[in-house]
Coordinates of C-alpha atoms (C1' of nucleotides) in Angstrom, one line a residue:
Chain A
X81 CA 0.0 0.0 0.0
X82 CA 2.3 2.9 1.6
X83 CA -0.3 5.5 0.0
X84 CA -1.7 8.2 2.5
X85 CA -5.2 8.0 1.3
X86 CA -7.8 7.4 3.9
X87 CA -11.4 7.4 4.2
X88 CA -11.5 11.0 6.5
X89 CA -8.6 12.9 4.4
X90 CA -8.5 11.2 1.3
X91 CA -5.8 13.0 -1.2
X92 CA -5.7 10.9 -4.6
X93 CA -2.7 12.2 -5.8
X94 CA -3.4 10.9 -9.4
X95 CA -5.8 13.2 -10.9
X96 CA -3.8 16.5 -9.7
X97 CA -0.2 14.7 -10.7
X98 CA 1.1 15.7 -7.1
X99 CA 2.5 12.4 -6.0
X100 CA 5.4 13.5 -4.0
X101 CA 5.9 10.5 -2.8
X102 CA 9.0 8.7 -4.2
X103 CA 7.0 5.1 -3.5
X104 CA 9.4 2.7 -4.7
X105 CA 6.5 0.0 -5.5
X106 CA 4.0 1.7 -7.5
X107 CA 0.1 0.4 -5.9
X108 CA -2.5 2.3 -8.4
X109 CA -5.2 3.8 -7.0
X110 CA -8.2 1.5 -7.2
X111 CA -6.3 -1.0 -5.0
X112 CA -6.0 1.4 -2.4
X113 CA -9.5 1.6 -2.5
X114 CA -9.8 -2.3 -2.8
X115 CA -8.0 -2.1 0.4
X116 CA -9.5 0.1 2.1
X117 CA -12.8 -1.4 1.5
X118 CA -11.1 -4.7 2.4
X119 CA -10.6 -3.2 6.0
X120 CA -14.1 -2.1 6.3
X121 CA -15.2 -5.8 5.7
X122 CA -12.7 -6.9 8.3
X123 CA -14.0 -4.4 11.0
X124 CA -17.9 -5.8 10.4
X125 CA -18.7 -2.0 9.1
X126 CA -20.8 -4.3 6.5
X127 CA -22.0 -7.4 7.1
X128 CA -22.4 -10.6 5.3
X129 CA -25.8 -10.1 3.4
X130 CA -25.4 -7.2 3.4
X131 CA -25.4 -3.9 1.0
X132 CA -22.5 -2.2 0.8
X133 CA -22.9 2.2 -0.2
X134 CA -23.5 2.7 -3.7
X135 CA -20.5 3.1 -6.4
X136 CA -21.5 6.9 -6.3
X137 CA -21.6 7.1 -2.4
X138 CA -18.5 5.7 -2.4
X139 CA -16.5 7.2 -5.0
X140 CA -17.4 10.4 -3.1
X141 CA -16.3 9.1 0.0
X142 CA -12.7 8.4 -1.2
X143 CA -12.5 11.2 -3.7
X144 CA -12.5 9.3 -6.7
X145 CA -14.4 8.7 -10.0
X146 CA -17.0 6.1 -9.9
X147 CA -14.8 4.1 -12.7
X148 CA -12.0 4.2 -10.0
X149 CA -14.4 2.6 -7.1
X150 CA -15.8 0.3 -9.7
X151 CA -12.8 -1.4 -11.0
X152 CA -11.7 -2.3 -7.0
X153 CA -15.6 -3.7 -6.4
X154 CA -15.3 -5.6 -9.7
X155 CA -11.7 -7.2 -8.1
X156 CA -13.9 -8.3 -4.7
X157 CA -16.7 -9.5 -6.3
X158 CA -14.4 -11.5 -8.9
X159 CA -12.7 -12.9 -5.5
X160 CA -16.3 -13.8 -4.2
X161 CA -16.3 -11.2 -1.2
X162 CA -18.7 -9.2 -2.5
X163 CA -21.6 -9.9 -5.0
X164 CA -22.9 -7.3 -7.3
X165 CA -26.9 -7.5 -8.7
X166 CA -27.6 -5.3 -11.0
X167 CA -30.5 -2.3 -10.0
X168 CA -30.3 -3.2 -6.5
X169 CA -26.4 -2.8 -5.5
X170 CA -23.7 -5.0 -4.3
X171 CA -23.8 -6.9 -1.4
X172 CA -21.2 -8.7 0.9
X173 CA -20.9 -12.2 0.3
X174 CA -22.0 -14.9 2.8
X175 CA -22.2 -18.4 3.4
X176 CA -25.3 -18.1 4.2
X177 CA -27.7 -17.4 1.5
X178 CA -25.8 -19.7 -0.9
X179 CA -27.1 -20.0 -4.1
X180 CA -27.3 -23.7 -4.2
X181 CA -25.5 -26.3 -1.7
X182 CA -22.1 -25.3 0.1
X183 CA -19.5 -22.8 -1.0
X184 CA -16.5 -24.9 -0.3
X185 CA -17.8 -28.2 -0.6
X186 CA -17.5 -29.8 -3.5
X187 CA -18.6 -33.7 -3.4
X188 CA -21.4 -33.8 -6.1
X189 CA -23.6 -37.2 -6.5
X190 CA -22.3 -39.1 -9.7
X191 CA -25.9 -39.2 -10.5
X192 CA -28.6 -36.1 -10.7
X193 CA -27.4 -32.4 -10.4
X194 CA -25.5 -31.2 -8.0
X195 CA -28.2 -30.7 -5.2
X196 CA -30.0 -34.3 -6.2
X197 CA -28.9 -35.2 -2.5
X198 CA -31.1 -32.5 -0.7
X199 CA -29.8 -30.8 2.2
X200 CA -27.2 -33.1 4.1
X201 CA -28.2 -34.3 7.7
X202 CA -25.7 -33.7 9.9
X203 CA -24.6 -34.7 13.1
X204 CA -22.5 -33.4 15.5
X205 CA -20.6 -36.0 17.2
X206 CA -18.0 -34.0 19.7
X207 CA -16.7 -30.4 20.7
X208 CA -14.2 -30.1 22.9
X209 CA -12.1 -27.4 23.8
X210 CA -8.2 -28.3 23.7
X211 CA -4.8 -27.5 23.8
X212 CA -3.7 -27.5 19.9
X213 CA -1.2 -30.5 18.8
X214 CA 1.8 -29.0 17.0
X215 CA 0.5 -29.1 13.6
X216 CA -2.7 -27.5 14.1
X217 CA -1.1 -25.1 16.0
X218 CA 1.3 -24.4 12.8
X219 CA -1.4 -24.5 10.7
X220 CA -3.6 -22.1 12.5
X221 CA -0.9 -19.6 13.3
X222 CA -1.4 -20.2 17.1
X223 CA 2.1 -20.8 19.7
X224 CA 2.3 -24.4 21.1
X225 CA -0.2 -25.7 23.6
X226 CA -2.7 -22.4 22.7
X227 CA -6.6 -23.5 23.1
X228 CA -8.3 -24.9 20.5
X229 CA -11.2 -25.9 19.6
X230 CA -11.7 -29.3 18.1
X231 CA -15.3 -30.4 16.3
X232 CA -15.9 -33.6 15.2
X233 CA -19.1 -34.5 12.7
X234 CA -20.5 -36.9 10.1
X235 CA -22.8 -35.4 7.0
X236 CA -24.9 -38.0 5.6
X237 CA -26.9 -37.7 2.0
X238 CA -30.2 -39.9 1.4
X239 CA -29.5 -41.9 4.7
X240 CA -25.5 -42.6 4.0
X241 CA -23.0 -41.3 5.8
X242 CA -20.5 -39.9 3.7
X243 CA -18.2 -37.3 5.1
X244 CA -16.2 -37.6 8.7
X245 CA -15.0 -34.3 9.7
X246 CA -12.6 -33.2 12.1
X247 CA -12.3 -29.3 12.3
X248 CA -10.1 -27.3 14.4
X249 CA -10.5 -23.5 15.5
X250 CA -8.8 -21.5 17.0
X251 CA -10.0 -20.8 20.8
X252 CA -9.9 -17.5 21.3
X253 CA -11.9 -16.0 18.4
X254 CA -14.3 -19.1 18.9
X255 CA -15.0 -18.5 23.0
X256 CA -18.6 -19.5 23.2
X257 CA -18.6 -22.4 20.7
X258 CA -20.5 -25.0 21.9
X259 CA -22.0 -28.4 21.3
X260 CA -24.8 -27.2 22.2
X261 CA -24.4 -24.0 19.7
X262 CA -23.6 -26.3 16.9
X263 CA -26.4 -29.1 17.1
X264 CA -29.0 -26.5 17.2
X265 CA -27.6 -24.3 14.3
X266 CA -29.3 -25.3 10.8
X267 CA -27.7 -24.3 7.7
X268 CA -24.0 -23.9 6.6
X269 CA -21.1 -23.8 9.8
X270 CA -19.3 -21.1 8.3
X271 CA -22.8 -19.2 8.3
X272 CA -22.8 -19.6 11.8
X273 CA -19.1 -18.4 11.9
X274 CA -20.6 -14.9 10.6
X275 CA -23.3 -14.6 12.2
X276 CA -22.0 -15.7 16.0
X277 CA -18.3 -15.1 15.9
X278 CA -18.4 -12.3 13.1
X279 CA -15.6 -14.5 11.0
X280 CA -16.0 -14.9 7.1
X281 CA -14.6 -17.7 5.4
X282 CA -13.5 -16.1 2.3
X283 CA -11.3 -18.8 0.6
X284 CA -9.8 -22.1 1.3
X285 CA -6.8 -24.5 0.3
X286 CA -7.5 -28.3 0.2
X287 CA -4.6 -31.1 -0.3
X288 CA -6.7 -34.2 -1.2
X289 CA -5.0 -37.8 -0.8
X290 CA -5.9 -41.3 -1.1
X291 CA -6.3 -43.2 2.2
X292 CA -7.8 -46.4 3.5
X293 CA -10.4 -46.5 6.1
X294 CA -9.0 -47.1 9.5
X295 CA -11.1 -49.2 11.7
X296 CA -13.0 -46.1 13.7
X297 CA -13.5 -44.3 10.4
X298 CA -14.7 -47.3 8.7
X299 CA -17.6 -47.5 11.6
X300 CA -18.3 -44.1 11.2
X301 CA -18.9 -43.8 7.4
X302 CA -20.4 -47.7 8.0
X303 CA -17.8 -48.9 5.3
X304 CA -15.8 -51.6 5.5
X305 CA -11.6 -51.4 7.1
X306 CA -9.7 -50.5 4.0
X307 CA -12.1 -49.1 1.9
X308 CA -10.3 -46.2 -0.2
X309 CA -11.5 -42.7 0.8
X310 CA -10.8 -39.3 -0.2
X311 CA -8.7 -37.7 2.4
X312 CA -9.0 -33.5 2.1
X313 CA -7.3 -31.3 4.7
X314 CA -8.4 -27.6 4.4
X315 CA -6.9 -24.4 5.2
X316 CA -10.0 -21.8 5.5
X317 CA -8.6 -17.9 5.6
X318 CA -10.4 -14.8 6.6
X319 CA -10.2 -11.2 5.2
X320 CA -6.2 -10.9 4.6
X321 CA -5.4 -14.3 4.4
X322 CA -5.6 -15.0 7.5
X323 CA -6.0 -18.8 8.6
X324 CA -9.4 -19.7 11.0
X325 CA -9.8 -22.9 10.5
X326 CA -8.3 -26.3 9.5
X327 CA -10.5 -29.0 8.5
X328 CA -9.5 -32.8 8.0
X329 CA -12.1 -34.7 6.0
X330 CA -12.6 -38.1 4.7
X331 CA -15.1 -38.6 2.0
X332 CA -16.7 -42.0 0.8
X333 CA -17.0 -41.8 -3.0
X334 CA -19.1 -44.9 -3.8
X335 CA -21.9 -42.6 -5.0
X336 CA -20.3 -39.0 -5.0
X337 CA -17.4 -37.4 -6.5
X338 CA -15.0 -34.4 -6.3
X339 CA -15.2 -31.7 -8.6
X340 CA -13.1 -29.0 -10.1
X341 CA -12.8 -26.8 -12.6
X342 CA -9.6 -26.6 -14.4
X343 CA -8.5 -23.5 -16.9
Chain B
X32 CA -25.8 -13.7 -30.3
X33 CA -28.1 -12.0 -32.4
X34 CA -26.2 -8.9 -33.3
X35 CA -25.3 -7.5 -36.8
X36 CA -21.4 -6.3 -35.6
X37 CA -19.1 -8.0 -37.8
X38 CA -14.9 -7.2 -38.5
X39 CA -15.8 -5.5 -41.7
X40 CA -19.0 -3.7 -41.3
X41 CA -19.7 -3.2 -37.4
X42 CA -22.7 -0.8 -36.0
X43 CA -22.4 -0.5 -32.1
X44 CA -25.4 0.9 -31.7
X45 CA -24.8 2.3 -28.2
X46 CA -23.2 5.6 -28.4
X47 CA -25.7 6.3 -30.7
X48 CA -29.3 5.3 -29.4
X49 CA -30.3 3.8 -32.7
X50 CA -30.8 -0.3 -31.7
X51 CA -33.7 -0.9 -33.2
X52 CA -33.7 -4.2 -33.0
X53 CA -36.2 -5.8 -30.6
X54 CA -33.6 -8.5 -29.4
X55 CA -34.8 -10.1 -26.2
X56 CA -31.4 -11.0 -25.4
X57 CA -29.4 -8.1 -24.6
X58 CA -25.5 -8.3 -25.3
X59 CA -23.1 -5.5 -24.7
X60 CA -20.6 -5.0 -27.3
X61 CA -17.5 -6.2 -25.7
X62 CA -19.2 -9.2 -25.4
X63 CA -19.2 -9.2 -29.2
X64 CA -15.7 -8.0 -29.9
X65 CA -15.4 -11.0 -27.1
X66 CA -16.9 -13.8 -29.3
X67 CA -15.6 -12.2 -32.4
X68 CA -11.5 -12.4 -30.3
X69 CA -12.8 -16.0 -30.3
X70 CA -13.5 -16.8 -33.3
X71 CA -10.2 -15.5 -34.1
X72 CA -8.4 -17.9 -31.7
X73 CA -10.4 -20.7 -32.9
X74 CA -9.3 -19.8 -36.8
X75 CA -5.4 -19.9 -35.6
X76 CA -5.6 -16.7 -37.0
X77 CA -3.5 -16.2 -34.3
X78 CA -1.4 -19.1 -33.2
X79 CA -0.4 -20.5 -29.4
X80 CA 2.8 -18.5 -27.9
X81 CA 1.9 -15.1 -30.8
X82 CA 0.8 -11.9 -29.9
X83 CA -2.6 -10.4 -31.1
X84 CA -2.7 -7.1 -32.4
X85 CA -2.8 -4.1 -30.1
X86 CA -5.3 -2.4 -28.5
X87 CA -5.8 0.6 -30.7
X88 CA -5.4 -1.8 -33.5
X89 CA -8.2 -3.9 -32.5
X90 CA -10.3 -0.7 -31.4
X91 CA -9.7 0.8 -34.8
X92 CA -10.6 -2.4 -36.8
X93 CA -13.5 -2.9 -35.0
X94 CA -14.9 0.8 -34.6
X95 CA -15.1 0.4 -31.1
X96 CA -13.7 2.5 -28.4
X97 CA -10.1 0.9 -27.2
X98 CA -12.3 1.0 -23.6
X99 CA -14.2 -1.8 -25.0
X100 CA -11.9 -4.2 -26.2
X101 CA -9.8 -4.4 -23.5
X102 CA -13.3 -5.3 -21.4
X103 CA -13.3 -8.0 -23.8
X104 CA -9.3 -9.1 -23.9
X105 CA -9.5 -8.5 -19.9
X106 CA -12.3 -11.5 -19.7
X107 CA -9.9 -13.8 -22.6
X108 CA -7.5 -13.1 -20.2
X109 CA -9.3 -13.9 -17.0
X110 CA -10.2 -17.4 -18.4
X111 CA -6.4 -18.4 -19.2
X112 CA -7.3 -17.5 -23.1
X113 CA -5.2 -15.0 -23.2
X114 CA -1.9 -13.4 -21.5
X115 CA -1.5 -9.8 -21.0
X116 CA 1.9 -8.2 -20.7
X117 CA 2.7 -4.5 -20.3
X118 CA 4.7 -3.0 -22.6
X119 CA 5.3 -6.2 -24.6
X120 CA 1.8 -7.0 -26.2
X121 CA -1.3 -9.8 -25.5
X122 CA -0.2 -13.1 -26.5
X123 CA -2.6 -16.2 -27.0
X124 CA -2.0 -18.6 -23.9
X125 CA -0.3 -21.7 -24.7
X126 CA 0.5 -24.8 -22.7
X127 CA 4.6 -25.0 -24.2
X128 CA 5.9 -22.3 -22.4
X129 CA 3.9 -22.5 -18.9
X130 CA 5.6 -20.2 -16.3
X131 CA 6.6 -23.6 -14.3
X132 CA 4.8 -27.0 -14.4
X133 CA 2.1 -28.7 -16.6
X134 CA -0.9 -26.3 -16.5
X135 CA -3.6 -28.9 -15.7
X136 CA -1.8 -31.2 -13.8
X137 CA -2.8 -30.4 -9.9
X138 CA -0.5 -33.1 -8.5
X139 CA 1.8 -31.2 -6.4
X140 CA 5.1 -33.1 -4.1
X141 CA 4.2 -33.1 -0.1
X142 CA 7.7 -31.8 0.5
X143 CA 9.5 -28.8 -1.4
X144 CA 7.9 -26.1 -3.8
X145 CA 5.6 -27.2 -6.4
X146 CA 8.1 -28.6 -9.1
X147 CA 10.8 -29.6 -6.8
X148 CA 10.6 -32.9 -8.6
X149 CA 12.1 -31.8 -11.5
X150 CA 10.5 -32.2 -14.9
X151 CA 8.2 -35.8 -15.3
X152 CA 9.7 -38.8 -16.6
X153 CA 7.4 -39.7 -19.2
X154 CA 6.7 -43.4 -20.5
X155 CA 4.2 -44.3 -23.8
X156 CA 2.8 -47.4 -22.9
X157 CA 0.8 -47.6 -26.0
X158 CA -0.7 -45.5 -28.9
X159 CA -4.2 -46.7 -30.4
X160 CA -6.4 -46.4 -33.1
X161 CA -9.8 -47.8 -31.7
X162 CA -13.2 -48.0 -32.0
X163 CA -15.0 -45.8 -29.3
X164 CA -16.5 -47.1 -26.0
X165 CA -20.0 -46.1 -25.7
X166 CA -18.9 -43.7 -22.8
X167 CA -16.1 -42.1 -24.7
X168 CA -17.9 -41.7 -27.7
X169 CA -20.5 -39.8 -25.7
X170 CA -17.6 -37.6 -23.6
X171 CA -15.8 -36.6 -26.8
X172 CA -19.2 -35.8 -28.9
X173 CA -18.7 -39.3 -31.0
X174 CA -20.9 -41.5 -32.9
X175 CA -20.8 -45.1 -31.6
X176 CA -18.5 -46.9 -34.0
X177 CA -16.3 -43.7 -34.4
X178 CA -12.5 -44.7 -34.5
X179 CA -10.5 -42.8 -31.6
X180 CA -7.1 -42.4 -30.4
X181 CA -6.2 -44.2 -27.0
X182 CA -2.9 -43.5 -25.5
X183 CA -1.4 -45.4 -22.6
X184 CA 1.2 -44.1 -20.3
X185 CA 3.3 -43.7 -17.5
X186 CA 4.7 -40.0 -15.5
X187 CA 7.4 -40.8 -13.2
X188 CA 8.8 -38.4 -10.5
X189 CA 12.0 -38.9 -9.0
X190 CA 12.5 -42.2 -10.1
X191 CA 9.2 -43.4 -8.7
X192 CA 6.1 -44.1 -11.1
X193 CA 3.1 -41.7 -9.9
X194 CA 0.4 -41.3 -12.4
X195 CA -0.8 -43.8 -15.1
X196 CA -3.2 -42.2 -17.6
X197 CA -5.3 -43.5 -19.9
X198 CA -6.2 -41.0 -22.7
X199 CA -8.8 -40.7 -25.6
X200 CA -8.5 -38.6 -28.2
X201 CA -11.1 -38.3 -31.2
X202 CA -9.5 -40.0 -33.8
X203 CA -10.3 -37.2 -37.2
X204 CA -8.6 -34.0 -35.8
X205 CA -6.1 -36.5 -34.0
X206 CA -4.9 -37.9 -37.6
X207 CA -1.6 -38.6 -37.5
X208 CA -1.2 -39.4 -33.5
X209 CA 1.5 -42.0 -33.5
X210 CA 3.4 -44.0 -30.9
X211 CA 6.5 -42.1 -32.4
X212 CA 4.8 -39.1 -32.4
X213 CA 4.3 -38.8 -28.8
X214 CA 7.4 -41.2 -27.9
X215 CA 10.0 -38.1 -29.6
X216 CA 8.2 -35.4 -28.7
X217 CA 9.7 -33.4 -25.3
X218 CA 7.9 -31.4 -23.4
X219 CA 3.8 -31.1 -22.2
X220 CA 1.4 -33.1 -24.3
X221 CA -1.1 -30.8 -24.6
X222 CA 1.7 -28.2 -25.9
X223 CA 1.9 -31.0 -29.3
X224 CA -1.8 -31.0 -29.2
X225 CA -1.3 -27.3 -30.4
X226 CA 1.7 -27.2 -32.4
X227 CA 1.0 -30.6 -34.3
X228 CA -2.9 -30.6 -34.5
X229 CA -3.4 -26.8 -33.9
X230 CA -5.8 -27.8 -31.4
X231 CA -6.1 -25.7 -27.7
X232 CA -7.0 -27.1 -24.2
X233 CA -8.3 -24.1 -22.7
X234 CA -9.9 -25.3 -20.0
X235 CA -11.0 -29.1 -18.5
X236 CA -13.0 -30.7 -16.0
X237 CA -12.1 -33.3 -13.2
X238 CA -14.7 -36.1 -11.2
X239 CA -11.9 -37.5 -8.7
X240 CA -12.7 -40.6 -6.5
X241 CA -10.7 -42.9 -4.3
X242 CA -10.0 -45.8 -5.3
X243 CA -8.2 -49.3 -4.8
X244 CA -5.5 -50.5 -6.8
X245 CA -6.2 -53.3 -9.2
X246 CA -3.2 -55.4 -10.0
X247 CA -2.6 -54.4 -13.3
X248 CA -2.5 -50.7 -12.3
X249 CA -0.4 -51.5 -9.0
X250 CA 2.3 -53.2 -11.0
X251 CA 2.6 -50.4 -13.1
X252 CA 2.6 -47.8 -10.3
X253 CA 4.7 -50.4 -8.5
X254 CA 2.4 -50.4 -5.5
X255 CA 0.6 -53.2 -3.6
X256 CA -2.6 -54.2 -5.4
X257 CA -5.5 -52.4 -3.7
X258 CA -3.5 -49.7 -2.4
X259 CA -6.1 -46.7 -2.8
X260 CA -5.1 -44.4 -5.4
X261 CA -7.1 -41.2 -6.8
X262 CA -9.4 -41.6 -9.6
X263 CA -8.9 -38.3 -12.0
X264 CA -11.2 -38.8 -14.9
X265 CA -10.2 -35.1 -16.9
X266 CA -12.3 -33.8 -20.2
X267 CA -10.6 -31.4 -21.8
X268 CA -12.3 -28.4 -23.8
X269 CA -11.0 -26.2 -26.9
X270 CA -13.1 -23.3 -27.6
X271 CA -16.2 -22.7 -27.9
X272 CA -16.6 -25.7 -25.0
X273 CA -15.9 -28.4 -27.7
X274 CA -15.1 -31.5 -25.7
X275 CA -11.4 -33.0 -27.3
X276 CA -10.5 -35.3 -24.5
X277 CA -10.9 -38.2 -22.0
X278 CA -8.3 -39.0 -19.7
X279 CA -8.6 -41.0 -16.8
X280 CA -5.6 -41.4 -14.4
X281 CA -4.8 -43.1 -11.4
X282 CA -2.3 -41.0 -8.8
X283 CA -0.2 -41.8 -6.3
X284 CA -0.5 -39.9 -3.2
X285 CA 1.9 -41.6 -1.6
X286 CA 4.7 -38.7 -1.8
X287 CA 1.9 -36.3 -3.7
X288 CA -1.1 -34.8 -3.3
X289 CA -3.4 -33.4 -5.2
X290 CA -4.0 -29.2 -4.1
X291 CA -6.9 -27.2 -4.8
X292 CA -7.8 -23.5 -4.1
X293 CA -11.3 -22.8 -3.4
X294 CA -13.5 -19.7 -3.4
Chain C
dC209 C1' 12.4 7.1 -28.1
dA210 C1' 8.0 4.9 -29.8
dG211 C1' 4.8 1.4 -28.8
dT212 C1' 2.5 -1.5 -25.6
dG213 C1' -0.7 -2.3 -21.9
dG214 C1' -2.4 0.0 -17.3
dT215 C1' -4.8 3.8 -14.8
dC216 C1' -7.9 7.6 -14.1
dT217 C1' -11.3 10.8 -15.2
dA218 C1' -15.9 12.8 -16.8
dG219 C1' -20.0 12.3 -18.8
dA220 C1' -23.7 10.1 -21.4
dC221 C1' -26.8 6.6 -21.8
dC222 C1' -28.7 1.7 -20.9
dA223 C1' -30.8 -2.2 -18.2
dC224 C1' -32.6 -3.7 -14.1
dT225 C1' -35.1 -3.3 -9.5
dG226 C1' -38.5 -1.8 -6.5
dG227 C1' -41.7 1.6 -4.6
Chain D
dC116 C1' -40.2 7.1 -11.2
dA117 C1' -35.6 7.4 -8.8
dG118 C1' -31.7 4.7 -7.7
dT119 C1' -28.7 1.0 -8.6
dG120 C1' -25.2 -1.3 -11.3
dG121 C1' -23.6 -2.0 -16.4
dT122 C1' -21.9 -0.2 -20.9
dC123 C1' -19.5 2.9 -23.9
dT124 C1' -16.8 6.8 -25.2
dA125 C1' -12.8 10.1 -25.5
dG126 C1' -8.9 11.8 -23.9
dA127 C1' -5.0 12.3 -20.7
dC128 C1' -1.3 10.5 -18.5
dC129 C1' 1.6 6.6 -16.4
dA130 C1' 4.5 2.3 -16.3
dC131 C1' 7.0 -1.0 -18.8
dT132 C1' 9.6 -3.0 -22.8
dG133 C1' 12.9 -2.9 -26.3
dC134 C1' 15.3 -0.7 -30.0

DNA sequence: CAGTGGTCTAGACCACTGG
DNA sequence: CAGTGGTCTAGACCACTGC
């Protein structure tokens, strides 16, 4: 960044060719803005669901043409933070109004569309608060022996049991997260990671593997010892890249599949 | 598309408020220039690794603004069609001179930076001229009965077999597809697709599963039989979403895993 | 230095939404 | 109808590349 624009004093500097400063790294103007309206989603000024000030509004804000503000909104909403619909505004992005199924997950049925399945039952099978093995705690950016908070659940489509999960949190953003919080809660987790903890799930790394079902897994996902399974750990950042989350699955893929999108 | 612009006679028809047309289906102009870049690509007008013309040149051969066809090169270039670079020129993507690795190949070493392994040891098992399964032929866009191209083989990493790949190819615009072909040719397969068939993967999709080994498969991973493996079954697009090839492969994930970024 | 893509502005008009 | 995002233009200037 190193640009001394802000939202009280904003002063361009591109439009009146006055840029004194001798910034080594050139950052053009709309990502200044980008970031700036990066922090405001960090600091909850807009929530998920939620409209964000028109283009105009905010190109007055910053001092700035509208093309200026547009061209850092069109950068969000191609990274999924914010979604634009045209005649009513653009909104922040949530987990919680998803267009169809889950944001991040992406096990289809090999047979019907993607949301054939209906809406997954889950069930929550442990929370426990804990202090973070070394890994996690790498992971997760937290010092050794830090709290943690470790979930463990099955989703199940049509009756089957299909995905074992074993997520870890980090415990202090997550104080107040609860079994109880958890098996009430209906839709999407990371929904309720907005809406409770104020934490938005904005993109994710998975590193998928072949394994074999161990024996407890096996029970779990009622397959058989051995049985190959998708193993896929995920990193889940926050605004700025910041990790939140780290999630361990195992999927059965008798009668569902992983999908991606290649280009 | 419904709209009357073409390279030699274009008529915007938005700067100057004349569209009489009744079209239901509204399309901005760049989306035009877009599909008329497109059709360009698809011509080999201009070839893999080339520049296009310039900006100005493109604005003044299609009457546009130069605004409006850089919205259009800025989506080519957005979906890995096209590869912008300032003060050189826009250059058609191709797969030969990737920054580093094989474009499409999501396989990635547990240990060490993405192509610590050094370049893939490749192996041709075998090269094919077949009559179509019923499901290729319907993958690739066949007729049953329609001949096809099936290649066999083996990518090695460090010494240590990883990925065996069966691929299908249709067999007219894959004339001339030979063991010896593919056996001399260095370098990314789908970069020979382009310089020997002048045909462009732009973008595929992957169904991954888990599964076990079977023995032919272990022996030539040199893995126990029934060791679980991923199942990537890959078809690959041209333009225009034409559907050019099957692959199935069985990885490794012993020393590997397979990453994706999600958002 | 000329040529390329990249940024920024200002203004006009269009398409869509909802009261 | 007013307000929103979406398109298009014209022109100025900037950053980068290579001769």
């Amino acid at each position: 960044m190193g640009s001394a624009l802000s939202s009280t004093a904003p002063a361009p500097g591109a439009s009146d060719g006055s840029s004194a400063a001798a910034t080594p790294a050139f950052s053009p103007l709309y990502q200044q803005i980008k970031a700036l309206l990066l922090h405001s989603l960090q600091n909850g000024e807009w929530k998920p669901g939620e409209p964000i000030p028109s283009e105009v509004e905010l190109a007055a804000r910053f001092r700035v043409s509208q093309g200026t503000v547009r061209k850092a909104i069109d950068e969000l909403a191609a990274d999924n933070l914010l979604r634009r619909r045209q005649g009513k505004g653009t909104f922040v992005a949530t987990h919680a109004e998803q267009h169809v199924s889950y944001r991040f997950l992406r096990l289809h049925p090999d047979r019907g569309n993607p949301d054939a399945d209906g809406p997954a039952e889950r069930q929550i099978l442990s929370c426990q608060r804990l202090r973070a093995p070394a890994d996690v705690a790498v992971a997760l950016g937290l010092r050794a022996g830090d709290t943690a908070v470790q979930v463990l659940r099955v989703l199940a489509f049509q009756g089957r049991p299909t995905i074992l999960e074993q997520i870890w949190l980090p415990g202090t953003p997550f104080k107040g997260l609860t079994l109880e919080v958890l098996t009430q809660d209906q839709g999407p987790m990371y929904a309720l990671f907005e809406s409770q903890f104020g934490l938005s799930m904005v993109r994710a790394e998975e590193k998928i593997k072949a394994v074999a079902a161990d024996p407890e897994a096996a029970e779990r996902l009622g397959v058989a010892p051995g049985t190959p399974l998708l193993s896929v750990e995920r990193i889940a950042y926050t605004y700025h890249d910041t990790p939140m989350e780290l999630r361990r699955g195992l999927y059965r893929t008798d009668h569902h599949h992983y999908r991606n999108h290649l280009s």
